[in-house]
PDB file of C-alpha atoms and ligand atoms in Angstrom:
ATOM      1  CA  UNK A   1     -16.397  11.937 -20.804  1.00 50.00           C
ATOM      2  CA  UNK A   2     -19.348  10.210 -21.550  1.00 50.00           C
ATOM      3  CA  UNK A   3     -21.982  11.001 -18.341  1.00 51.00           C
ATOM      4  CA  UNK A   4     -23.703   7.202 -18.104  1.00 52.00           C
ATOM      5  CA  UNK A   5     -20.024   5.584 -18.216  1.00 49.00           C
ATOM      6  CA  UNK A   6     -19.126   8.703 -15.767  1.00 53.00           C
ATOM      7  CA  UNK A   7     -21.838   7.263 -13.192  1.00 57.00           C
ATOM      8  CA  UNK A   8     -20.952   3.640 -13.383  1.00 75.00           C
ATOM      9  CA  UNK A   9     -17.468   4.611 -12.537  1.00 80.00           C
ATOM     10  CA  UNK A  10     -18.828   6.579  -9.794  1.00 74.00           C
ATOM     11  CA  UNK A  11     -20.878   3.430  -8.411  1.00 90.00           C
ATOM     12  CA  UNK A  12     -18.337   1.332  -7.742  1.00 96.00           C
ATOM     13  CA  UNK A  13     -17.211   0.622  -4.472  1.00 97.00           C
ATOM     14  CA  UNK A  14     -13.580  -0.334  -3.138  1.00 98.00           C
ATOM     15  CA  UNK A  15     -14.296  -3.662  -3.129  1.00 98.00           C
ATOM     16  CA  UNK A  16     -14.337  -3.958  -6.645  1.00 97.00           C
ATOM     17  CA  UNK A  17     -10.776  -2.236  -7.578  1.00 97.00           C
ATOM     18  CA  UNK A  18      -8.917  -3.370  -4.918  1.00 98.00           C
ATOM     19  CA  UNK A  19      -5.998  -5.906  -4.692  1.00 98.00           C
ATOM     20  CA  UNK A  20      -7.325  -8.418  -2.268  1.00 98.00           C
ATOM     21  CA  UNK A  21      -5.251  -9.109   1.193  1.00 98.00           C
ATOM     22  CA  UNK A  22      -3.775 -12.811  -0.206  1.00 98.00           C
ATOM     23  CA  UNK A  23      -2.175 -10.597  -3.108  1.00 98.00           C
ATOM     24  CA  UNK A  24      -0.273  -8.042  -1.565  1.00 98.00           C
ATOM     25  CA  UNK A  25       3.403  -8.589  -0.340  1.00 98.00           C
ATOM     26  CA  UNK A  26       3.693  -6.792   3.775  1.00 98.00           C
ATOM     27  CA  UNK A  27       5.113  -7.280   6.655  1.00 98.00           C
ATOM     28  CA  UNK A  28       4.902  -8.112  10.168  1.00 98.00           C
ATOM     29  CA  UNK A  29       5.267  -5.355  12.860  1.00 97.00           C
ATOM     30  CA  UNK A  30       7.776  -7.500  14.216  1.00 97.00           C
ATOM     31  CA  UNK A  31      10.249  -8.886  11.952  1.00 98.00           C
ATOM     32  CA  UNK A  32      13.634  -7.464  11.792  1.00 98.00           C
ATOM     33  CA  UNK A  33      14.306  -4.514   9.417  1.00 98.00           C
ATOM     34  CA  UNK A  34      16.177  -7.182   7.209  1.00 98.00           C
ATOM     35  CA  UNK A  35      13.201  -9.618   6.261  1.00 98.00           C
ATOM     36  CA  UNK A  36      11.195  -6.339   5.488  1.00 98.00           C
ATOM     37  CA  UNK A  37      14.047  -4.832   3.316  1.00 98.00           C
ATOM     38  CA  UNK A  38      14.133  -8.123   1.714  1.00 98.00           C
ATOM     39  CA  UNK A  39      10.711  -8.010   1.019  1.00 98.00           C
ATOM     40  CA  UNK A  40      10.856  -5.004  -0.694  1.00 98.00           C
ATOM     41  CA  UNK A  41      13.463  -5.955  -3.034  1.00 97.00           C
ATOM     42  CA  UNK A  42      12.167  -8.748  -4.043  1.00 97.00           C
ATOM     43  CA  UNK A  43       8.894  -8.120  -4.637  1.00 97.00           C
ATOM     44  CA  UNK A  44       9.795  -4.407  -6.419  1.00 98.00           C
ATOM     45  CA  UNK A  45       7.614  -2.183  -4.382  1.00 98.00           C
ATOM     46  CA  UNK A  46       8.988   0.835  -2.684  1.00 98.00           C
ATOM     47  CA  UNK A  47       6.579   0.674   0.457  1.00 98.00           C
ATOM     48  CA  UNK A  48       4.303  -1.799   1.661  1.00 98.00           C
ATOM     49  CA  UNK A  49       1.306  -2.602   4.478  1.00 98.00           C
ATOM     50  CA  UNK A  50       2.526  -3.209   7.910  1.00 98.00           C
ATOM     51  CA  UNK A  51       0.445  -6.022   9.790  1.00 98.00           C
ATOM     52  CA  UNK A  52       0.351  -7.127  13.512  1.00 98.00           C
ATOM     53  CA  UNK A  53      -0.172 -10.827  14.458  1.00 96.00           C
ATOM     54  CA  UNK A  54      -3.424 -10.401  14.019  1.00 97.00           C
ATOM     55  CA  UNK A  55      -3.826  -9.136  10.499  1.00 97.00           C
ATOM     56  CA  UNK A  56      -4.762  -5.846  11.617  1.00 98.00           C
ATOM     57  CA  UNK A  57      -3.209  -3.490   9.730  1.00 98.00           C
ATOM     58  CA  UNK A  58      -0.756  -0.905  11.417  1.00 98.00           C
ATOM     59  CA  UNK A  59       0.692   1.228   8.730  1.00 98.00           C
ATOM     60  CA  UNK A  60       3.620   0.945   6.058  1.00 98.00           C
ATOM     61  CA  UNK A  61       6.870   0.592   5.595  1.00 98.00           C
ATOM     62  CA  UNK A  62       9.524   1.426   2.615  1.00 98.00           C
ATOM     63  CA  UNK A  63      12.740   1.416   1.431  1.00 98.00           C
ATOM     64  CA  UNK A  64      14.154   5.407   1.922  1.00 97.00           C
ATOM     65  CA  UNK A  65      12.948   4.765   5.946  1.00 97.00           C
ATOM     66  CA  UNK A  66      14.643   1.164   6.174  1.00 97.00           C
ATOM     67  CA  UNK A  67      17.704   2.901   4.776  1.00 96.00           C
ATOM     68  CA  UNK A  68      17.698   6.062   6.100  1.00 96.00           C
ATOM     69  CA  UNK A  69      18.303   4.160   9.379  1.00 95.00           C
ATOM     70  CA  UNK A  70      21.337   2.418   8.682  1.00 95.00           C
ATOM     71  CA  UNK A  71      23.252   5.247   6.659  1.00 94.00           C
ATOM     72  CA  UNK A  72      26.069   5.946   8.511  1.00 88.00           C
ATOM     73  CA  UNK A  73      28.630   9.094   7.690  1.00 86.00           C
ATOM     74  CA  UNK A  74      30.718   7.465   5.574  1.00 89.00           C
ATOM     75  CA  UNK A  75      29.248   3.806   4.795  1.00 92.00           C
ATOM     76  CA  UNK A  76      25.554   1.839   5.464  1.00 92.00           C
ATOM     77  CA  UNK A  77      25.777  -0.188   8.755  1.00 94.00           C
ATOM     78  CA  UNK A  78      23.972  -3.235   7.418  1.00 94.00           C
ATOM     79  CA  UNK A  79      24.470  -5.212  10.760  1.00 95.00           C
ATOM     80  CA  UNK A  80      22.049  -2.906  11.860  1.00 96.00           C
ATOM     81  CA  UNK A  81      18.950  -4.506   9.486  1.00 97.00           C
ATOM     82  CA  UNK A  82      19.262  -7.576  12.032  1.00 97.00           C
ATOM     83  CA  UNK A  83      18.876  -5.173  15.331  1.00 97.00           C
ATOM     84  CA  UNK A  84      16.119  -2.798  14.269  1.00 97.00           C
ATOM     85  CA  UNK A  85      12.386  -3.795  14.117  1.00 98.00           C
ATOM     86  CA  UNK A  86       9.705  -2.648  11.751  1.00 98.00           C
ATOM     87  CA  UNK A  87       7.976  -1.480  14.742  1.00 98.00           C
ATOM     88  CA  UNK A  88      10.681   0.943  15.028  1.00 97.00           C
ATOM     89  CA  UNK A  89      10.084   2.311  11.577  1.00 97.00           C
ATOM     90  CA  UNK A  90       6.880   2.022  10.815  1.00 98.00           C
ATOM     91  CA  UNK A  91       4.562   5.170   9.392  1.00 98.00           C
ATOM     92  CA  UNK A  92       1.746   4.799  11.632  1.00 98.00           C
ATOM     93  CA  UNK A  93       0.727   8.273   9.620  1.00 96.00           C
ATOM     94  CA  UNK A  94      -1.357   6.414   6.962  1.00 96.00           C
ATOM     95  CA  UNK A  95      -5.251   7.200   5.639  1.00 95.00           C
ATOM     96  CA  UNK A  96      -7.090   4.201   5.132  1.00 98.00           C
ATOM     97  CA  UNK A  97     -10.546   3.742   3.065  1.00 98.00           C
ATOM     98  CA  UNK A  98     -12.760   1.042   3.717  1.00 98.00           C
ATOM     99  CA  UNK A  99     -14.720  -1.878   0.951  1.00 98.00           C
ATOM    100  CA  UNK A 100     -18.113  -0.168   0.615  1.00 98.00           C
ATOM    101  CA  UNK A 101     -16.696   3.321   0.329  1.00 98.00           C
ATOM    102  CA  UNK A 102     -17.025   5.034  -2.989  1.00 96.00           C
ATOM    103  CA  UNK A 103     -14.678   5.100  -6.244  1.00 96.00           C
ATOM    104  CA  UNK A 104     -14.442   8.851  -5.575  1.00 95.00           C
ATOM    105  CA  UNK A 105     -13.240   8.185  -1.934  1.00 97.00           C
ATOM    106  CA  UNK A 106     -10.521   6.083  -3.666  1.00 97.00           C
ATOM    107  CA  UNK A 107      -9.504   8.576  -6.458  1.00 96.00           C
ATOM    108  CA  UNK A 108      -9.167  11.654  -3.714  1.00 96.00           C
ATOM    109  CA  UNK A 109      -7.250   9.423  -1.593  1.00 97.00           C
ATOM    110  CA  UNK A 110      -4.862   8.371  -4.195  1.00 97.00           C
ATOM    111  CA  UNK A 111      -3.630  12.025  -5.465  1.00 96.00           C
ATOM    112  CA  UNK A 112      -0.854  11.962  -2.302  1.00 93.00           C
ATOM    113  CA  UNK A 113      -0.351   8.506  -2.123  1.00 96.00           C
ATOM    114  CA  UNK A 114       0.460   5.697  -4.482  1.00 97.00           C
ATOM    115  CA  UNK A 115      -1.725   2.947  -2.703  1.00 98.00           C
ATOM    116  CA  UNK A 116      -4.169   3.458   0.379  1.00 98.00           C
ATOM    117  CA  UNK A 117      -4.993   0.250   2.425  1.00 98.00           C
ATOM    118  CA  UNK A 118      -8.237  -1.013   3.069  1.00 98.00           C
ATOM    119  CA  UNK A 119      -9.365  -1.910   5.978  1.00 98.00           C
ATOM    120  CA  UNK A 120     -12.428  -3.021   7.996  1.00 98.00           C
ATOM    121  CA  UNK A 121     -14.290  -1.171  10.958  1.00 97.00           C
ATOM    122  CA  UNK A 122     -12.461  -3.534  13.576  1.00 98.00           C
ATOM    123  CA  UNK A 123      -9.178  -2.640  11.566  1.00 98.00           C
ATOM    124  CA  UNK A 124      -8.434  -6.390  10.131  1.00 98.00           C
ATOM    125  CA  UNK A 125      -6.459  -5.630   6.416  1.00 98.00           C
ATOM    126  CA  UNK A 126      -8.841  -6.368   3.432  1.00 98.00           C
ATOM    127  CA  UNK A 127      -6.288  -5.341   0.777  1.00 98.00           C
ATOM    128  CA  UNK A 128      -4.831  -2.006  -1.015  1.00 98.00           C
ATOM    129  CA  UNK A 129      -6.088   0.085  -3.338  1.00 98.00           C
ATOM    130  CA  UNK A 130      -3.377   1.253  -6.021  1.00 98.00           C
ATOM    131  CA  UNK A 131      -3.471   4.285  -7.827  1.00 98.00           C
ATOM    132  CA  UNK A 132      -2.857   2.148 -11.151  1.00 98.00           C
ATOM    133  CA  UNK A 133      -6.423   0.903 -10.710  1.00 97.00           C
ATOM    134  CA  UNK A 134      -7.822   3.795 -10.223  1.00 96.00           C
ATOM    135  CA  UNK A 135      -6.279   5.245 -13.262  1.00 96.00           C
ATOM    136  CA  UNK A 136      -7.045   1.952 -15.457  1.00 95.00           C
ATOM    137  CA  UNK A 137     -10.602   2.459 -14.358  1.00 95.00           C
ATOM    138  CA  UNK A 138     -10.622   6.398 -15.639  1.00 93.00           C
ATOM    139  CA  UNK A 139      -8.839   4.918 -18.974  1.00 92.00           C
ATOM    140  CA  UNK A 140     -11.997   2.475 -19.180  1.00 92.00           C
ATOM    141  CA  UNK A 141     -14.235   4.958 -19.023  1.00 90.00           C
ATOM    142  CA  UNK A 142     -12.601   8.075 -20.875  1.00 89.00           C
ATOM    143  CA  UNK A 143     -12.192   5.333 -24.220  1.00 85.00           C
ATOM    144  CA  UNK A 144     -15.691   3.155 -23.184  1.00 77.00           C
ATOM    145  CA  UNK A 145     -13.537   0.123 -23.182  1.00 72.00           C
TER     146      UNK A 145
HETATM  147  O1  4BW B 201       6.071  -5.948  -9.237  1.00 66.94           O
HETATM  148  C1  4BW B 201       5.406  -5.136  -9.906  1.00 66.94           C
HETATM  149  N1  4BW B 201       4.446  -5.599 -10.775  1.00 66.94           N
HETATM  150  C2  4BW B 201       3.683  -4.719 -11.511  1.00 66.94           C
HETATM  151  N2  4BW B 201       2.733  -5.219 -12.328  1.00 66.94           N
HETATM  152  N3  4BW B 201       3.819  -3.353 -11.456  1.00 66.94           N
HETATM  153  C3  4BW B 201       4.771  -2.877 -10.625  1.00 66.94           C
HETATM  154  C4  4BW B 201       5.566  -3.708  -9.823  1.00 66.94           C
HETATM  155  N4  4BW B 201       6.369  -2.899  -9.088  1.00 66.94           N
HETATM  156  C5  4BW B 201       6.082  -1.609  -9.430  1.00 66.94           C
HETATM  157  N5  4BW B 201       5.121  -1.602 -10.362  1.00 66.94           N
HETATM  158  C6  4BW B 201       4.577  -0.379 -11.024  1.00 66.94           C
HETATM  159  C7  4BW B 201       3.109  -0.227 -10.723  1.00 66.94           C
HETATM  160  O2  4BW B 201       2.487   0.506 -11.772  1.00 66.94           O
HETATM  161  O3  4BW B 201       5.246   0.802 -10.480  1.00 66.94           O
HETATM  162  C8  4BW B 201       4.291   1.573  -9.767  1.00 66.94           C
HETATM  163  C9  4BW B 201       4.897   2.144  -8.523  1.00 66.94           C
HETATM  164  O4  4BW B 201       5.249   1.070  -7.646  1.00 66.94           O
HETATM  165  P1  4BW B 201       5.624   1.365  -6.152  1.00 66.94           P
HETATM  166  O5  4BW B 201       4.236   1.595  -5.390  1.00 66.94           O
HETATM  167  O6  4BW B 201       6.378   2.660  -6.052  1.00 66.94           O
HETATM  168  O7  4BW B 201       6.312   0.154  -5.614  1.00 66.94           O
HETATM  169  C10 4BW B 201       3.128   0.638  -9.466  1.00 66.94           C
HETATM  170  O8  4BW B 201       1.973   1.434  -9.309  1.00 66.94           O
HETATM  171  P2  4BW B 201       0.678   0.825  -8.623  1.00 66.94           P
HETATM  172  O9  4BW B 201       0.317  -0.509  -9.197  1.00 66.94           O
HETATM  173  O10 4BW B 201      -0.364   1.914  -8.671  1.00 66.94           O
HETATM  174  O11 4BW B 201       1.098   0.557  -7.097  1.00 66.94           O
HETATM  175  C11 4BW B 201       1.246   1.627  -6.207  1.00 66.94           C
HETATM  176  C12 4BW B 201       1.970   1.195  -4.984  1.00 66.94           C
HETATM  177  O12 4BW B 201       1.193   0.212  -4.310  1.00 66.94           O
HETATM  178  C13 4BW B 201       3.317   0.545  -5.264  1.00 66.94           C
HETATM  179  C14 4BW B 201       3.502  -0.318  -4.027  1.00 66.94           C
HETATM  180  O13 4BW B 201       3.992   0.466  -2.936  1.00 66.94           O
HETATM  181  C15 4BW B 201       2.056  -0.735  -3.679  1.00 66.94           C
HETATM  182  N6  4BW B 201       1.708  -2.064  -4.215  1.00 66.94           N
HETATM  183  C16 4BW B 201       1.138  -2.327  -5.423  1.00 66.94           C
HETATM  184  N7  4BW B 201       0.872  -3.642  -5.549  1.00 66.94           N
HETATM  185  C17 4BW B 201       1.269  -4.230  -4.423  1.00 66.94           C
HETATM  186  C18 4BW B 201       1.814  -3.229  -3.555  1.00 66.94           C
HETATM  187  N8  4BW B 201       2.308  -3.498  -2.347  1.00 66.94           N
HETATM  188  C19 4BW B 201       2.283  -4.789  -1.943  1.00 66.94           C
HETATM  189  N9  4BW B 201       1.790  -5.819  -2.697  1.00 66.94           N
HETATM  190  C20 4BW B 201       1.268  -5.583  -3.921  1.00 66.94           C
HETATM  191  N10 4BW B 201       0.767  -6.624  -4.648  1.00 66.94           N
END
């Protein structure tokens, strides 16, 4: 890899890779396990951010959790989707990076998890960082596009 394309990859922040909050599809901490299922259907992702009222973010949610709580033993109870919350689901368990920290930061993060959110230092969502960007930005570099 050529080292001065190397370095320019290494000075960019978060900020500049990110998807920006207005851009990514999440949910509401709490909305019924139905409009977040539905969510994730239609918009394709497996998991997505998990906001409170205010736009803070709280964690994620996905599709094997929603549906791991209505599997019954011999058939899905769908009339549960209407009873559960996402509160009730949510993985709180989540690393977060924030705008001004490094490319690296973002690359590290991204080996266990397919997107990392970014937040601020009060904890309002700024947006996710997806390991496709990342990996487009290693691409640039490796080729000099
Ligand atoms: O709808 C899609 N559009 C595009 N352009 N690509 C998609 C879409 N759905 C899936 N993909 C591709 C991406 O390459 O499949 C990968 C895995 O998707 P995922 O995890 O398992 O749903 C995608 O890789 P990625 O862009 O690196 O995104 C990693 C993860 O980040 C996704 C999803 O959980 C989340 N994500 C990405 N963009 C998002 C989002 N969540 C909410 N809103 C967004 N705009």
């Amino acid at each position: 890899m050529d080292t001065m394309k190397a370095r320019q990859s290494a000075g960019l922040k978060v900020a500049d890779l990110m998807i920006a909050a207005e851009k990514v599809a999440h949910v509401q901490l709490n909305n019924p396990l139905e409009h977040a299922l539905l969510v994730l259907v239609k918009s394709g992702y497996s998991a997505v951010p998990v906001l409170d009222g205010s736009y803070k973010l709280v964690g994620t949610i996905g599709k094997t959790s929603i549906l791991n709580q209505i599997i019954g033993l011999e058939h899905f109870e769908g009339e549960k989707l209407s009873q559960i919350y996402v509160r009730e689901v949510i993985n709180t368990d989540v690393s977060t990076l924030k705008k001004d920290d490094t490319f690296m930061d973002g690359l590290d993060k991204v080996i266990n998890d397919p997107f990392v959110c970014v937040a601020d230092g009060e904890g309002y969502f700024d947006g996710i960082l997806t390991r496709r960007a990342i990996l487009k930005q290693i691409k640039r570099d490796t080729y000099h596009e």
